[in-house]
Amino acid sequence: MDEVEAQIARDRVTAIGFSLAILLLGVALSWLSARRITQPIIGLRSAADRVAAGDYDVEVAVTTGDELGALGTAFTVMVKKIREVLAQLAVQAGELA
């Protein structure tokens, strides 16, 4: 009977070890997934802060083809159009002076 109890104890330790390994793997994959989502958002926010401060020479690097990539592309197009409008305003202001 002692041998059976010893085997059960070894199996229990093995099961706990596998459970902890799977848990750690899940945590690591969750962290990587969250980082993959948050990094482009942080970059986009940084670019938006620069535009808000008056720096219109901003381009967002688009590295994905998902919604975040589409948002980054739209942001870059928006900033380009702002630069074009500012250039047109400068020309018109020069003509008025």
XYZ file of C-alpha atoms in Angstrom, residues 50-51 54-60 75-90:
25
model
C 2.961 65.566 -31.353
C 0.288 66.755 -33.792
C 1.883 71.573 -33.636
C 4.304 69.051 -35.150
C 2.716 68.056 -38.449
C 5.719 66.097 -39.723
C 4.440 62.923 -38.108
C 3.976 59.560 -39.743
C 2.730 56.459 -38.029
C -4.047 59.015 -39.027
C -1.124 59.411 -41.431
C -3.484 60.479 -44.244
C -5.192 62.950 -41.904
C -1.882 64.564 -40.911
C -0.847 64.765 -44.577
C -4.097 66.582 -45.401
C -3.558 68.960 -42.469
C -0.091 69.777 -43.862
C -1.602 70.416 -47.299
C -4.289 72.724 -45.871
C -1.698 74.623 -43.853
C 0.433 75.050 -46.970
C -2.583 76.374 -48.886
C -3.385 78.779 -46.055
C 0.190 80.027 -46.065
